[in-house]
Coordinates of C-alpha atoms in Angstrom, one line a residue:
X24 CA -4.4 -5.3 11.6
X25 CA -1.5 -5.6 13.4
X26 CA 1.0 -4.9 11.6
X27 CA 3.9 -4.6 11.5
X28 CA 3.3 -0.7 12.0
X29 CA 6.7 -1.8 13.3
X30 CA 8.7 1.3 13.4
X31 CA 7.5 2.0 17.1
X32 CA 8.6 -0.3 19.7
X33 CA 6.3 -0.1 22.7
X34 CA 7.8 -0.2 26.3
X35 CA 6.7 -4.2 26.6
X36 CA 9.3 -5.0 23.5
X37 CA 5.9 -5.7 21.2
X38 CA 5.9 -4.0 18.3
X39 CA 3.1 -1.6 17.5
X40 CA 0.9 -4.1 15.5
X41 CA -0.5 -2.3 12.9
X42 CA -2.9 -4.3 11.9
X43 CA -2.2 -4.9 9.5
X44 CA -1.3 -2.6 7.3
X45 CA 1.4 -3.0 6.0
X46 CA 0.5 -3.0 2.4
X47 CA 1.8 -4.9 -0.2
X48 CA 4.9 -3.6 -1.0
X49 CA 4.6 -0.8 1.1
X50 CA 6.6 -2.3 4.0
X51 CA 9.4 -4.2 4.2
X52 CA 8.5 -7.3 6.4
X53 CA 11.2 -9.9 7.2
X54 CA 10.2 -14.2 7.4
X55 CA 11.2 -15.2 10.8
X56 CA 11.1 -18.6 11.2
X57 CA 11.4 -19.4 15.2
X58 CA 11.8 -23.6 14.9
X59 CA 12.3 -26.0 18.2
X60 CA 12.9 -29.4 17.9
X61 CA 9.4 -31.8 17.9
X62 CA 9.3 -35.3 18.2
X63 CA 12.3 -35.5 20.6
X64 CA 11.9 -38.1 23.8
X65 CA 12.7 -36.3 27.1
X66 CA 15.5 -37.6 29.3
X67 CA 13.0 -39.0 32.1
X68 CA 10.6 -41.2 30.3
X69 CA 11.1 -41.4 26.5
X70 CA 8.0 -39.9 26.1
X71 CA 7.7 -38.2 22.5
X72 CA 6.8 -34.7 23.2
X73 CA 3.9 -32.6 21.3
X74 CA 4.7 -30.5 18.4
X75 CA 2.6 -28.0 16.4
X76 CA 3.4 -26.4 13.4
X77 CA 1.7 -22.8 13.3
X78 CA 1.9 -20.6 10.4
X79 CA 1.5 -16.7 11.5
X80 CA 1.7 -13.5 9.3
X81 CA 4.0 -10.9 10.0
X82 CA 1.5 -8.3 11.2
X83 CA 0.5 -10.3 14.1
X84 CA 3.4 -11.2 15.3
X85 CA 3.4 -9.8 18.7
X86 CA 0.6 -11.7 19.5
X87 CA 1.9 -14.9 18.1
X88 CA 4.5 -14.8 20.7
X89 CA 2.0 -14.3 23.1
X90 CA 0.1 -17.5 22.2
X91 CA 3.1 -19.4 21.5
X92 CA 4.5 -19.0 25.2
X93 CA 1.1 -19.4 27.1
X94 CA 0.2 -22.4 25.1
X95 CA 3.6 -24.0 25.9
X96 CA 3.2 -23.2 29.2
X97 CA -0.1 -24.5 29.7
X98 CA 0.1 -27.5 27.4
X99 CA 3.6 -28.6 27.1
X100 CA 3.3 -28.6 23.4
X101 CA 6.7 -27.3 21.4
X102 CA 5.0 -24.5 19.0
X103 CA 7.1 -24.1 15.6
X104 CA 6.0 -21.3 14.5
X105 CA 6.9 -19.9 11.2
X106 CA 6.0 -16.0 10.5
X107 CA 5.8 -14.7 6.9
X108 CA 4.7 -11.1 5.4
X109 CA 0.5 -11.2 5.3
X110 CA 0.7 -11.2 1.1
X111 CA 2.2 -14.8 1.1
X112 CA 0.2 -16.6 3.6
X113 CA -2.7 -17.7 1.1
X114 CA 0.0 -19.0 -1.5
X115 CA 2.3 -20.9 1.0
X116 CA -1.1 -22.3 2.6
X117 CA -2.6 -23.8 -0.4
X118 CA 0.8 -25.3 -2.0
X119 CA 1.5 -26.7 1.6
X120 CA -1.7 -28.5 1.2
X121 CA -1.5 -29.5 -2.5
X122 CA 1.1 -30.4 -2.7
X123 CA 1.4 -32.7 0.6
X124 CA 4.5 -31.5 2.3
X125 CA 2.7 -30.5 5.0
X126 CA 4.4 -27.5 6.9
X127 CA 1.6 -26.3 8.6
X128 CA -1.0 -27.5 11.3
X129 CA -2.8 -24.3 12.3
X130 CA -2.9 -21.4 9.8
X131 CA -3.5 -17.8 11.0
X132 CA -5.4 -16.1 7.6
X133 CA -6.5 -12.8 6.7
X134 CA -10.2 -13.0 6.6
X135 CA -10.6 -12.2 3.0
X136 CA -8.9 -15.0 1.9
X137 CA -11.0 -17.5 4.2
X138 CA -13.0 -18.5 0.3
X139 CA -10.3 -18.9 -1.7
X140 CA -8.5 -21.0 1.3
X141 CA -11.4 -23.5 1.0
X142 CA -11.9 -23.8 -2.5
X143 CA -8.4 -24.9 -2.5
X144 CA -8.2 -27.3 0.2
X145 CA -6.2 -25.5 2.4
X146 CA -8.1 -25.0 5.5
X147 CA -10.6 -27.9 7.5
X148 CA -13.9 -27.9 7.6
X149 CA -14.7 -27.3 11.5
X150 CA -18.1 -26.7 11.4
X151 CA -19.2 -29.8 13.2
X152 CA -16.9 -29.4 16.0
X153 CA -17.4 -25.1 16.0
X154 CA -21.0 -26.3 16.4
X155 CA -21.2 -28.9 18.9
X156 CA -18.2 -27.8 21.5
X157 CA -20.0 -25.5 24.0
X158 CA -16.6 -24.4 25.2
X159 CA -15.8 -22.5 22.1
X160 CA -19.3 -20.6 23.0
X161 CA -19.4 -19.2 19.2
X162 CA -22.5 -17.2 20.4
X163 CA -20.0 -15.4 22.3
X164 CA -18.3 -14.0 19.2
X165 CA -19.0 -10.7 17.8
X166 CA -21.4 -11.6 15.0
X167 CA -20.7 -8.9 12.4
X168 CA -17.0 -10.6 12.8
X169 CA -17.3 -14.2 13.0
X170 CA -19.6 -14.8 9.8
X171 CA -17.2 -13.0 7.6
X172 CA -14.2 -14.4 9.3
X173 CA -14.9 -17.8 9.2
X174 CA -17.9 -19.1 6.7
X175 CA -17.5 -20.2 2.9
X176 CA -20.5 -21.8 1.5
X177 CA -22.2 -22.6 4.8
X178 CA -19.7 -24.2 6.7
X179 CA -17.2 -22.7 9.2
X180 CA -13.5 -22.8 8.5
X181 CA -11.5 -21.1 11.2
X182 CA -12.3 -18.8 14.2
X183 CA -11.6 -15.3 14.9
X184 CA -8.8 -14.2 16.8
X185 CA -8.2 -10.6 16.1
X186 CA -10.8 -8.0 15.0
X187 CA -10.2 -4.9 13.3
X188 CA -12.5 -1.8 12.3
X189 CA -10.9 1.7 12.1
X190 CA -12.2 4.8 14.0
X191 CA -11.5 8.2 13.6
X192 CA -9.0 9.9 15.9
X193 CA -8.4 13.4 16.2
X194 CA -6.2 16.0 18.0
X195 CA -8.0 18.1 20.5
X196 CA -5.7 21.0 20.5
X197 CA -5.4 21.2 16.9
X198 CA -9.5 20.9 16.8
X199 CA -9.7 23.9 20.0
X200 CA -6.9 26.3 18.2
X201 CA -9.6 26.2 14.7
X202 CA -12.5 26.2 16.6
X203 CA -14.1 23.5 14.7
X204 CA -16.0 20.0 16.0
X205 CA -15.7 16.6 15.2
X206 CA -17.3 15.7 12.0
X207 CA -20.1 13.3 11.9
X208 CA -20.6 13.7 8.2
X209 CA -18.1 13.0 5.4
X210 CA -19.1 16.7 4.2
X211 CA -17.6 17.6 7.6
X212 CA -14.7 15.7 7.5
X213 CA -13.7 18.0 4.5
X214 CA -14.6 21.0 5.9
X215 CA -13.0 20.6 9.0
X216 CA -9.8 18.9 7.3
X217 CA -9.5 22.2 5.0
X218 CA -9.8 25.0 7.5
X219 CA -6.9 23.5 9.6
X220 CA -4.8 22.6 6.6
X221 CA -5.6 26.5 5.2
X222 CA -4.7 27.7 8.8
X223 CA -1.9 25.4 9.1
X224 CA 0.1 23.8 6.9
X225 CA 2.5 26.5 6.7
X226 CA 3.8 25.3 10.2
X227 CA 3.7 21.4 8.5
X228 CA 0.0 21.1 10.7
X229 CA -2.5 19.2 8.3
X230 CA -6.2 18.7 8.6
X231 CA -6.1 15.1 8.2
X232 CA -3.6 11.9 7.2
X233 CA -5.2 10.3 4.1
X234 CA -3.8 6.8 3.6
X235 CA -3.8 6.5 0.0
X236 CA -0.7 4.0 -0.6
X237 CA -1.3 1.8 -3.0
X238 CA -1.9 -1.4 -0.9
X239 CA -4.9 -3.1 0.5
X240 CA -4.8 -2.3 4.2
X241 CA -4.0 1.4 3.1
X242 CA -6.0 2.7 0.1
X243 CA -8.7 -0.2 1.0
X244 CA -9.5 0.5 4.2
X245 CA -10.1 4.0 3.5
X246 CA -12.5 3.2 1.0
X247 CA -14.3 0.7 2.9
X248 CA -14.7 3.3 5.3
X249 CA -16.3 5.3 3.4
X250 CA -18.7 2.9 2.0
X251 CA -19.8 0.9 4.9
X252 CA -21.0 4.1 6.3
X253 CA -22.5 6.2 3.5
X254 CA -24.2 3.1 1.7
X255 CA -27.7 3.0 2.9
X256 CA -27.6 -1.2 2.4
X257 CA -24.8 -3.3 3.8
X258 CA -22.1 -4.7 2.1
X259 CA -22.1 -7.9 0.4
X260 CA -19.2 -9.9 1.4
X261 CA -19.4 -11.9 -1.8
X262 CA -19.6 -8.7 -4.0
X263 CA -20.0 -5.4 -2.6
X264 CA -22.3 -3.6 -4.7
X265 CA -19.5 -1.1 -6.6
X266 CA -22.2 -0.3 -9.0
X267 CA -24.0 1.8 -6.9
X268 CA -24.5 5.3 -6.6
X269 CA -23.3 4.9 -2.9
X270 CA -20.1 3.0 -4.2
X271 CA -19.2 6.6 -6.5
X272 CA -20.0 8.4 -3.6
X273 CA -17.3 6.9 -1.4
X274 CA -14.6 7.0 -4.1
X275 CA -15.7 10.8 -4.4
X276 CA -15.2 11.0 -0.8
X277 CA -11.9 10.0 -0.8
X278 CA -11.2 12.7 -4.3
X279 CA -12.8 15.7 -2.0
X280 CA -10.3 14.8 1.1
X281 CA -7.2 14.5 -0.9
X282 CA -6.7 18.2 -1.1
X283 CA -6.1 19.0 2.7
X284 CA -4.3 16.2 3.2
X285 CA -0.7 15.2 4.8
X286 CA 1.1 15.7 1.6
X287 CA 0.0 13.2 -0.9
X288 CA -1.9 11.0 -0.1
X289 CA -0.8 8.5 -2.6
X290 CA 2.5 7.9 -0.9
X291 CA 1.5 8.1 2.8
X292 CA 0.5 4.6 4.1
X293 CA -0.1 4.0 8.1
X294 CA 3.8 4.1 8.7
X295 CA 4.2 7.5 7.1
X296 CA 1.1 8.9 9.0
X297 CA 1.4 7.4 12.6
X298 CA 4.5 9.6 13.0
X299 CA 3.2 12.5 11.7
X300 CA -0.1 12.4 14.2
X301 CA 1.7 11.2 17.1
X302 CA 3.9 14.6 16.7
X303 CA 1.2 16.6 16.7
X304 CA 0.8 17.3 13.0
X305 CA -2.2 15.9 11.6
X306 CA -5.5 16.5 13.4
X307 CA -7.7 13.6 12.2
X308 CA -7.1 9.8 11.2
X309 CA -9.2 6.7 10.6
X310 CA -7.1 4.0 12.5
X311 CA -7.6 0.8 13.7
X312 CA -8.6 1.4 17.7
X313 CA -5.2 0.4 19.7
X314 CA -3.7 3.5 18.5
X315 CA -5.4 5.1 21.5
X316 CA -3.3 2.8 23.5
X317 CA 0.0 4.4 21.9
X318 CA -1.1 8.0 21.5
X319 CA -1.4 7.9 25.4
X320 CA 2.0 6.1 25.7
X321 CA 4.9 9.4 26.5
X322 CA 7.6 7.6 25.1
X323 CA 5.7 7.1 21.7
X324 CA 3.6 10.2 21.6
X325 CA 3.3 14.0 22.3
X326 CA -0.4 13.7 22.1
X327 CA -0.7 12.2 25.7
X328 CA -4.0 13.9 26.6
X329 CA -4.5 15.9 24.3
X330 CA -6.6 13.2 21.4
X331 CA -9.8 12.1 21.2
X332 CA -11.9 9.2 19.6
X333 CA -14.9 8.8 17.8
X334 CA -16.4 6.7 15.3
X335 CA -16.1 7.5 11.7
X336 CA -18.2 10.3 9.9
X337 CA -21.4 9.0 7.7
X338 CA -23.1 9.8 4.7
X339 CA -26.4 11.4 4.0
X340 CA -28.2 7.8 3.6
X341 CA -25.9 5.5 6.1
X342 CA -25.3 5.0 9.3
X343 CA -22.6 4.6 12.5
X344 CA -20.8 1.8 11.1
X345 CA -17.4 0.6 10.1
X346 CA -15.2 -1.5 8.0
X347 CA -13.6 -4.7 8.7
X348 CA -10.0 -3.6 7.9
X349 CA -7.6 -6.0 8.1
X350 CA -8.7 -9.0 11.0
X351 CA -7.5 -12.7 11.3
X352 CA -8.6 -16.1 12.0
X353 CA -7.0 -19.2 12.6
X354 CA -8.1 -22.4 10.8
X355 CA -6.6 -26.1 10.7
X356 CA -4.7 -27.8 7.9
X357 CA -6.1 -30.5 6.7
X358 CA -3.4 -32.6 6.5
X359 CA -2.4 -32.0 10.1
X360 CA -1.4 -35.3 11.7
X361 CA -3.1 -34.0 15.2
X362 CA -6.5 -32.9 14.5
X363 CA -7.6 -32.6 17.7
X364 CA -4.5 -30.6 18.9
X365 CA -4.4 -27.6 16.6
X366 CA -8.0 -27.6 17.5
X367 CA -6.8 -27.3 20.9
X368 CA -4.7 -24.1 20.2
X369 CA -7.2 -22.5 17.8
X370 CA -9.7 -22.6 20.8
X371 CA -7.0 -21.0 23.0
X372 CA -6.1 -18.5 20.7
X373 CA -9.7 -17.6 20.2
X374 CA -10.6 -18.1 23.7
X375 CA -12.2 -15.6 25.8
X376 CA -9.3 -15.6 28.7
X377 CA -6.8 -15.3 25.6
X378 CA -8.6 -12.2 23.9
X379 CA -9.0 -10.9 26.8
X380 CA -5.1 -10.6 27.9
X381 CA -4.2 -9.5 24.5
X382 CA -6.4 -6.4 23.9
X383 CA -5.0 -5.4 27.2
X384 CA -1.3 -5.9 26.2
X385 CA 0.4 -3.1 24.8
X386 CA 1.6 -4.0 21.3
X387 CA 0.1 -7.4 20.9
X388 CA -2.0 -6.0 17.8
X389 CA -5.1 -7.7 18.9
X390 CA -8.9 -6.3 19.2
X391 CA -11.8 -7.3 20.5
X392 CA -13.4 -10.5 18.7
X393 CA -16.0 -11.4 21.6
X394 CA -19.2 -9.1 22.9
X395 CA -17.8 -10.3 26.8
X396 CA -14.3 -9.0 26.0
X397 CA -15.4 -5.9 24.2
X398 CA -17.5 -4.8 27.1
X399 CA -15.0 -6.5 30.3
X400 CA -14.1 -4.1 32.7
X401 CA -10.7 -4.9 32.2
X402 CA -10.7 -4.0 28.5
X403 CA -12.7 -0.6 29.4
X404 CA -10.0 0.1 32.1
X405 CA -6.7 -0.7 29.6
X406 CA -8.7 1.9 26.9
X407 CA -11.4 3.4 28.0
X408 CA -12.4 6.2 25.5
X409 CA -11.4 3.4 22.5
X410 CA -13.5 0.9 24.5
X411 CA -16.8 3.1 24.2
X412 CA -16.5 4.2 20.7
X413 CA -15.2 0.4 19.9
X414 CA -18.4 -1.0 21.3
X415 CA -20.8 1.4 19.6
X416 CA -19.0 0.4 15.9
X417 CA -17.8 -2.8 16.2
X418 CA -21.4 -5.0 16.1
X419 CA -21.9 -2.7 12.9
X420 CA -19.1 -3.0 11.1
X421 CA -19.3 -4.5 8.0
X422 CA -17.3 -6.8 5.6
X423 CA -14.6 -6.7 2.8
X424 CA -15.4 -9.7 -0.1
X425 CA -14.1 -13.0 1.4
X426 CA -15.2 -14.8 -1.8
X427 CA -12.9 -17.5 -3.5
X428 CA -11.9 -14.5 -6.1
X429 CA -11.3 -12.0 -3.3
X430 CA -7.5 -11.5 -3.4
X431 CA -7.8 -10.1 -7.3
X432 CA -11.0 -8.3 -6.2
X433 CA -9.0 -6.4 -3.6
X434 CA -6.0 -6.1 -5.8
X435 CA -8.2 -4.6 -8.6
X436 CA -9.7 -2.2 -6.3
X437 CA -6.6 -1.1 -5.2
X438 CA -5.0 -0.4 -8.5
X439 CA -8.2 1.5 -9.8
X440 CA -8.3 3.9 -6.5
X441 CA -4.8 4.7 -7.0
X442 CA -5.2 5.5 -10.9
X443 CA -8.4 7.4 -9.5
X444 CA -6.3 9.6 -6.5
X445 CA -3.5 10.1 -9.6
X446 CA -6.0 12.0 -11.7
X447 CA -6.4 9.4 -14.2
X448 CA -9.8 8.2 -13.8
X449 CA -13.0 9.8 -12.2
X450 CA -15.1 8.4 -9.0
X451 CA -17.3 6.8 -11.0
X452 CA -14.4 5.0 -13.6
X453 CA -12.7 3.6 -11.3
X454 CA -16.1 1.5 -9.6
X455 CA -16.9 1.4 -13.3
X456 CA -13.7 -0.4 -14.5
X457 CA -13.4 -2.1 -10.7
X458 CA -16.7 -3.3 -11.4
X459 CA -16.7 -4.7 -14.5
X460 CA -13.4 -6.8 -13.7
X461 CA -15.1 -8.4 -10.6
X462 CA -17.9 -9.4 -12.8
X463 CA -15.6 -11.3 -15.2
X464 CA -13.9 -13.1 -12.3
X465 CA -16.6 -14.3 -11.0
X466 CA -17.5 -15.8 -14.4

């Protein structure tokens, strides 16, 4: 996700987007509110000028910039763009829109939320104009991301603008010094992850970075992993089937891994264990795919040449897949005086000229979200080893809930992995207790 992974600072002045990541809690994030002044007359005509409230979450900040000054150059249009940690977009969203002081024109989201965003009013329902505006050309769109990304109950609420799966990458001359081979099992993984870490760690040289923090884009995504590629069925965004032997499988996973991991995995989120692989100290971790970009970057890395990329490891019954891990849309406010102008920007933002110049800028934070820009020779030129393995996961990967009761599915989840990687519940209590609460809430 973008996010504000921001402890690197990339040679562009963008900040190395972790997607997202940054947990709740787990990071820091400061509000920064960059206002203009809309509504003035100019000093030639009196003309009032266009104004558009945007409202952006932290992690994707680099890339908010990037649309703000493109749109503005193209359009004219004074963008007021207010950016806020991730965890606080859905609340501010929905009281904007309640309540009626309306803030916000054009709301950048993180997919998950897109159901309970709708339920409550806070986003437009653009299916009509998705469907009927060849422009847009929503065919275009990867479709393992836009259905998740944008659809409540049928109809179409935003469109993609960043999409986000991790892969796994890995240290070649940590791999060559142990003689072992990228894992394409989860079995593997372990193996592989042990024998360094038993070789290693004595010189601070681990098998592999588990991130086990206690926040969504952390602890989630490594789960997710796991499941989206060791389930034999595909997840069901509206409730992913926990009571599964699959489901126990993928917690277990993540129990087996623990042991040869960067030291523990409970405290080490994405901004404890970029460092750590970029220095050469860790010789696997599942990351969202612009971290090739940076581990190729000398002033950010001592890696240059020497890591590889692949996709994540699978179980005995699933396949080459992924997770959706973090990703964003944009949608429209209701209540936005301008309809047809923050549609305007949503369809830039979304565009394929605009994805295309952000998944080749070095810390915008953005990934592919269309099958034209995932496969452009310019994309395949900025990152080519990413761009292959990318293309081969990405139209597989599969979706975190996005129903109305998502944000307290996630948050459960959450709490219940890190009471299971603490030792005080099993695999199968934690999809057991997980379970049983997302039953209640969805009543």
């Amino acid at each position: 996700m973008s996010t504000q992974r921001r402890f690197l600072t990339p040679r562009s002045g963008a900040s190395f987007r972790p997607r997202a990541l940054i947990g709740v809690g787990a990071v820091s994030l400061l509000a920064l509110s960059l206002t203009a002044c809309g509504g003035s007359s100019d000093a030639g005509g009196g003309t009032e000028s266009k104004a558009l409230k945007v409202l952006i979450a932290a992690p994707q900040e680099g890339a908010g910039k990037i649309l703000e000054q493109e749109f503005e150059a193209e359009t004219g249009t004074d963008i007021q763009v207010e950016v806020v940690p991730y965890d606080q977009i859905q609340t501010k969203a929905i009281l904007d829109a309640q309540s009626g002081t309306n803030n916000y024109d054009v709301i950048q989201y993180w997919y998950t939320s897109v159901g309970a965003l709708a339920e409550s009013g806070a986003l437009a329902d653009i299916t009509s104009w998705v469907d009927d505006d060849s422009d847009i050309d929503s065919a275009d769109f990867i479709q393992s991301i836009f259905g998740p990304y944008t659809q409540y109950d049928g109809k179409t609420y935003g469109l993609p603008i960043d999409g986000d799966t991790h892969v796994l990458f890995y240290n070649k001359e940590i791999f060559e010094r142990n003689g072992v081979q990228v894992p394409t099992t989860w079995d593997e993984y372990v193996q592989v992850a042990q024998k360094i870490t038993d070789a290693e760690k004595g010189n601070g040289v681990y098998g592999s970075a588990l991130l086990g923090a206690k926040s969504a884009f952390n602890i989630g995504s490594t789960f997710f992993n796991r499941l989206a590629t060791m389930s034999p069925d595909k997840i069901d965004p509206q409730m992913p089937q926990l009571n599964t032997p699959a489901a126990v499988e993928a917690a277990q996973a993540m129990l087996d891994a623990a042991p040869a991991a960067l030291p523990s995995p409970l405290e080490i989120g994405f901004e404890q264990a970029l460092p750590q692989f970029l220095s050469g100290n860790v010789g696997m971790i599942e990351f969202w795919t612009d971290l090739g970009v940076f581990a190729q970057d000398p002033e950010q890395s001592k890696i240059v040449d020497k890591w590889g990329v692949a996709p994540l490891p699978v179980g005995p019954q699933g396949s080459v897949s992924g997770a959706l891990n973090a990703g964003w849309a944009m949608g429209i406010s209701p209540n936005a005086p301008d309809q047809d102008l923050a549609k305007q920007f949503v369809a830039f933002a979304s565009s394929k000229k605009m994805n295309e110049q952000l998944i080749t800028t070095t810390g915008s934070g953005v990934d592919p979200i269309r099958t034209s820009t995932l496969e452009s020779s310019a994309y395949t030129a900025f990152a080519p080893e990413v761009a292959q393995v990318a293309a081969e996961v990405l139209p597989n990967a599969q979706s975190w809930p996005t129903s109305p009761q998502a944000p307290q599915m996630i948050q459960t989840l959450s709490d219940n992995l890190a009471l299971m990687l603490q030792g005080s519940l099993t695999a199968e209590q934690a999809m057991s207790q997980t379970w049983d609460t997302w039953q209640s809430l969805a009543g």
